[in-house]
C-alpha angles and dihedrals in degrees: 000000000000122000119261114268115263124217114264114253097195116134111269113248104179135039089256090052091048092050092048091049091049091049091052090052090049093049092047092050094045092047092054094046095045091048090056102036108019129231096302096041094064132066130197086246089059091052093047091050093051092050093043097238135117116272090234089069090061090051088052093052100037134040091218143330093280091058090053090048093051091049091050089054093046095048095073101019094084091053096055092041094051091049093051094045090050091049092049092048091050092048094048091051091048092048090056096206096322107086122165126217092239092048092051092047092050090054092049099041105033097059089056094042090052091049098046094038097049094095101252104140093212092058090048090055090046091052091052090048090050090053089055093044095052091053099046115084097187100059106359108055097063092051091050089051092049099048108026112028096093095054091048091051089050090056092047091052092054093047089050087061089054093046104033094167093054119106119235088240092061092044092053093047090050091050089049089061092046090052091051092053092046093050092048088052093049089049091067091202094166091230095122089052090060097038092052095043090241097313090114128038128206089220095053098101091160089064089050091051090053092055116021102073093046093047094047094044090057089053093049092049097043093048097045096043093047091049091048090054090050091053090051091049095241098105 
Protein backbone atom coordinates (compact mmCIF):
# COMPACT_ATOMS: atom_id res chain seq x y z
CA UNK A 1 0.00 0.00 0.00
CA UNK A 2 1.36 3.40 -0.89
CA UNK A 3 2.24 5.93 1.75
CA UNK A 4 -0.24 8.68 2.54
CA UNK A 5 0.30 11.85 0.53
CA UNK A 6 2.27 14.55 2.27
CA UNK A 7 1.54 18.25 1.91
CA UNK A 8 3.66 19.99 -0.68
CA UNK A 9 6.36 22.25 0.77
CA UNK A 10 7.13 24.15 -2.44
CA UNK A 11 7.40 27.89 -2.14
CA UNK A 12 4.00 29.54 -2.75
CA UNK A 13 3.90 31.60 -5.95
CA UNK A 14 0.33 32.93 -6.11
CA UNK A 15 -2.16 34.27 -3.59
CA UNK A 16 -4.01 30.97 -3.77
CA UNK A 17 -0.78 29.09 -3.09
CA UNK A 18 0.02 31.41 -0.21
CA UNK A 19 -3.41 30.91 1.28
CA UNK A 20 -3.13 27.12 0.91
CA UNK A 21 0.29 27.15 2.56
CA UNK A 22 -1.01 29.26 5.42
CA UNK A 23 -3.97 26.95 5.90
CA UNK A 24 -1.64 23.94 6.08
CA UNK A 25 0.43 25.70 8.73
CA UNK A 26 -2.72 26.50 10.68
CA UNK A 27 -4.00 22.94 10.46
CA UNK A 28 -0.63 21.49 11.46
CA UNK A 29 -0.33 23.81 14.46
CA UNK A 30 -3.92 23.24 15.56
CA UNK A 31 -3.56 19.48 15.17
CA UNK A 32 -0.53 19.40 17.43
CA UNK A 33 -2.10 21.63 20.07
CA UNK A 34 -5.44 19.81 20.06
CA UNK A 35 -3.66 16.44 20.29
CA UNK A 36 -1.89 17.57 23.44
CA UNK A 37 -4.55 19.67 25.16
CA UNK A 38 -7.91 18.69 23.66
CA UNK A 39 -10.62 20.88 22.22
CA UNK A 40 -11.17 22.96 25.35
CA UNK A 41 -7.51 23.30 26.26
CA UNK A 42 -6.65 25.30 23.13
CA UNK A 43 -7.69 28.77 21.99
CA UNK A 44 -7.53 30.39 18.57
CA UNK A 45 -4.97 32.73 20.10
CA UNK A 46 -2.78 29.71 20.94
CA UNK A 47 -2.97 28.49 17.34
CA UNK A 48 -2.20 31.93 15.93
CA UNK A 49 0.79 32.30 18.22
CA UNK A 50 2.20 28.92 17.20
CA UNK A 51 1.83 29.74 13.50
CA UNK A 52 3.15 33.28 13.94
CA UNK A 53 0.12 35.10 12.56
CA UNK A 54 -2.40 37.54 13.98
CA UNK A 55 -5.45 36.03 15.67
CA UNK A 56 -7.74 38.09 13.44
CA UNK A 57 -6.68 35.98 10.46
CA UNK A 58 -8.08 32.87 12.14
CA UNK A 59 -11.37 34.66 12.78
CA UNK A 60 -11.42 35.53 9.09
CA UNK A 61 -10.92 31.92 7.99
CA UNK A 62 -12.98 30.12 10.66
CA UNK A 63 -16.31 30.84 12.32
CA UNK A 64 -15.02 29.59 15.66
CA UNK A 65 -12.60 27.13 17.25
CA UNK A 66 -14.96 24.18 16.78
CA UNK A 67 -15.04 24.73 13.01
CA UNK A 68 -11.24 24.68 12.94
CA UNK A 69 -11.23 21.53 15.06
CA UNK A 70 -13.70 19.77 12.77
CA UNK A 71 -11.65 20.67 9.70
CA UNK A 72 -8.49 19.37 11.36
CA UNK A 73 -10.24 16.04 11.96
CA UNK A 74 -11.62 15.87 8.43
CA UNK A 75 -8.30 16.69 6.76
CA UNK A 76 -6.76 13.29 7.47
CA UNK A 77 -9.88 11.22 8.14
CA UNK A 78 -10.53 10.52 4.47
CA UNK A 79 -6.97 9.24 4.01
CA UNK A 80 -7.15 6.62 6.74
CA UNK A 81 -10.69 5.61 5.75
CA UNK A 82 -9.78 5.18 2.07
CA UNK A 83 -6.74 3.09 2.98
CA UNK A 84 -8.74 0.79 5.23
CA UNK A 85 -11.57 0.40 2.73
CA UNK A 86 -9.07 -0.46 0.01
CA UNK A 87 -7.39 -3.01 2.28
CA UNK A 88 -10.72 -4.59 3.21
CA UNK A 89 -11.82 -4.76 -0.42
CA UNK A 90 -8.53 -6.38 -1.42
CA UNK A 91 -8.76 -8.88 1.42
CA UNK A 92 -12.35 -9.83 0.65
CA UNK A 93 -11.46 -10.43 -3.00
CA UNK A 94 -8.44 -12.50 -2.00
CA UNK A 95 -10.46 -14.54 0.50
CA UNK A 96 -12.93 -15.52 -2.24
CA UNK A 97 -15.88 -16.06 0.05
CA UNK A 98 -13.87 -17.64 2.87
CA UNK A 99 -12.57 -14.79 5.01
CA UNK A 100 -11.17 -15.34 8.48
CA UNK A 101 -11.61 -13.06 11.45
CA UNK A 102 -7.86 -12.58 11.79
CA UNK A 103 -7.46 -11.84 8.10
CA UNK A 104 -10.19 -9.20 8.18
CA UNK A 105 -8.72 -7.61 11.29
CA UNK A 106 -5.26 -7.51 9.74
CA UNK A 107 -6.68 -5.69 6.73
CA UNK A 108 -8.50 -3.21 8.95
CA UNK A 109 -5.82 -2.65 11.59
CA UNK A 110 -2.54 -2.95 9.72
CA UNK A 111 -3.20 -0.16 7.23
CA UNK A 112 -3.75 2.24 10.13
CA UNK A 113 -0.83 0.92 12.16
CA UNK A 114 1.44 1.37 9.15
CA UNK A 115 0.20 4.91 8.63
CA UNK A 116 0.41 6.06 12.23
CA UNK A 117 3.64 4.21 12.93
CA UNK A 118 5.56 5.40 9.88
CA UNK A 119 7.25 8.26 11.70
CA UNK A 120 5.42 11.26 10.24
CA UNK A 121 4.90 13.56 13.21
CA UNK A 122 1.63 14.92 11.87
CA UNK A 123 0.10 11.45 11.76
CA UNK A 124 1.33 10.79 15.28
CA UNK A 125 -0.45 13.90 16.51
CA UNK A 126 -3.56 12.89 14.58
CA UNK A 127 -3.51 9.43 16.14
CA UNK A 128 -3.30 10.92 19.62
CA UNK A 129 -6.12 13.29 18.76
CA UNK A 130 -8.19 10.35 17.49
CA UNK A 131 -7.62 8.55 20.78
CA UNK A 132 -9.02 11.55 22.63
CA UNK A 133 -11.89 11.92 20.21
CA UNK A 134 -13.04 8.31 20.50
CA UNK A 135 -13.19 8.60 24.29
CA UNK A 136 -14.99 11.94 24.55
CA UNK A 137 -18.76 11.76 24.29
CA UNK A 138 -19.38 15.51 24.21
CA UNK A 139 -17.37 16.47 21.12
CA UNK A 140 -15.79 13.28 19.84
CA UNK A 141 -18.55 10.74 19.27
CA UNK A 142 -20.37 12.68 16.57
CA UNK A 143 -17.14 13.18 14.61
CA UNK A 144 -16.33 9.48 14.86
CA UNK A 145 -19.84 8.70 13.58
CA UNK A 146 -19.48 11.12 10.68
CA UNK A 147 -16.10 10.01 9.43
CA UNK A 148 -15.59 6.38 10.41
CA UNK A 149 -18.88 4.49 10.74
CA UNK A 150 -18.95 3.17 7.18
CA UNK A 151 -15.51 1.58 7.36
CA UNK A 152 -16.36 -0.09 10.68
CA UNK A 153 -19.58 -1.49 9.21
CA UNK A 154 -17.58 -2.80 6.26
CA UNK A 155 -15.31 -4.70 8.65
CA UNK A 156 -18.28 -6.08 10.57
CA UNK A 157 -19.87 -7.37 7.36
CA UNK A 158 -16.71 -9.28 6.41
CA UNK A 159 -16.33 -10.76 9.90
CA UNK A 160 -19.98 -11.82 9.73
CA UNK A 161 -19.03 -13.94 6.72
CA UNK A 162 -16.34 -15.62 8.81
CA UNK A 163 -18.68 -16.11 11.77
CA UNK A 164 -22.10 -16.68 10.18
CA UNK A 165 -23.68 -17.91 13.44
CA UNK A 166 -22.63 -14.82 15.39
CA UNK A 167 -25.23 -12.21 16.28
CA UNK A 168 -24.68 -8.61 15.25
CA UNK A 169 -24.80 -7.72 18.93
CA UNK A 170 -21.79 -9.91 19.72
CA UNK A 171 -19.90 -8.65 16.67
CA UNK A 172 -20.41 -5.04 17.67
CA UNK A 173 -19.34 -5.66 21.27
CA UNK A 174 -16.24 -7.45 20.02
CA UNK A 175 -15.44 -4.54 17.71
CA UNK A 176 -15.92 -2.18 20.65
CA UNK A 177 -13.06 -3.93 22.44
CA UNK A 178 -10.88 -3.83 19.30
CA UNK A 179 -11.49 -0.10 18.96
CA UNK A 180 -10.48 0.49 22.57
CA UNK A 181 -7.17 -1.33 22.10
CA UNK A 182 -6.45 0.51 18.84
CA UNK A 183 -7.16 3.92 20.34
CA UNK A 184 -5.00 3.20 23.38
CA UNK A 185 -2.20 2.25 21.01
CA UNK A 186 -2.61 5.42 18.96
CA UNK A 187 -2.55 7.44 22.17
CA UNK A 188 1.12 6.51 22.75
CA UNK A 189 0.79 7.20 26.46
CA UNK A 190 4.05 5.49 27.37
CA UNK A 191 2.33 3.46 30.07
CA UNK A 192 3.30 0.09 28.62
CA UNK A 193 6.92 1.25 28.54
CA UNK A 194 6.88 1.74 32.31
CA UNK A 195 4.78 -1.31 33.13
CA UNK A 196 7.05 -3.60 31.13
CA UNK A 197 10.28 -2.08 32.40
CA UNK A 198 11.21 -1.13 28.85
CA UNK A 199 10.41 -4.50 27.25
CA UNK A 200 7.58 -2.89 25.26
CA UNK A 201 7.50 0.53 23.63
CA UNK A 202 4.46 2.66 22.85
CA UNK A 203 6.09 3.64 19.56
CA UNK A 204 6.72 0.04 18.45
CA UNK A 205 3.83 -0.30 16.03
CA UNK A 206 5.51 -3.25 14.30
CA UNK A 207 5.22 -5.20 17.55
CA UNK A 208 1.55 -4.23 17.73
CA UNK A 209 0.97 -5.40 14.13
CA UNK A 210 2.46 -8.78 14.97
CA UNK A 211 0.05 -9.30 17.85
CA UNK A 212 -3.13 -7.23 17.78
CA UNK A 213 -5.12 -8.89 14.99
CA UNK A 214 -4.37 -12.39 16.30
CA UNK A 215 -5.25 -11.43 19.87
CA UNK A 216 -8.48 -9.71 18.88
CA UNK A 217 -9.51 -12.49 16.50
CA UNK A 218 -9.28 -14.99 19.34
CA UNK A 219 -11.56 -12.77 21.40
CA UNK A 220 -14.08 -12.44 18.58
CA UNK A 221 -14.17 -16.20 18.01
CA UNK A 222 -14.30 -17.20 21.68
CA UNK A 223 -17.05 -14.71 22.49
CA UNK A 224 -19.21 -15.44 19.47
CA UNK A 225 -18.86 -19.22 19.66
CA UNK A 226 -19.60 -19.29 23.39
CA UNK A 227 -22.67 -17.14 22.90
CA UNK A 228 -23.84 -19.38 20.04
CA UNK A 229 -23.56 -22.42 22.33
CA UNK A 230 -25.56 -20.61 25.01
CA UNK A 231 -28.32 -19.86 22.54
CA UNK A 232 -28.46 -23.52 21.57
CA UNK A 233 -28.60 -24.55 25.22
CA UNK A 234 -25.36 -26.54 25.13
CA UNK A 235 -23.13 -24.05 26.99
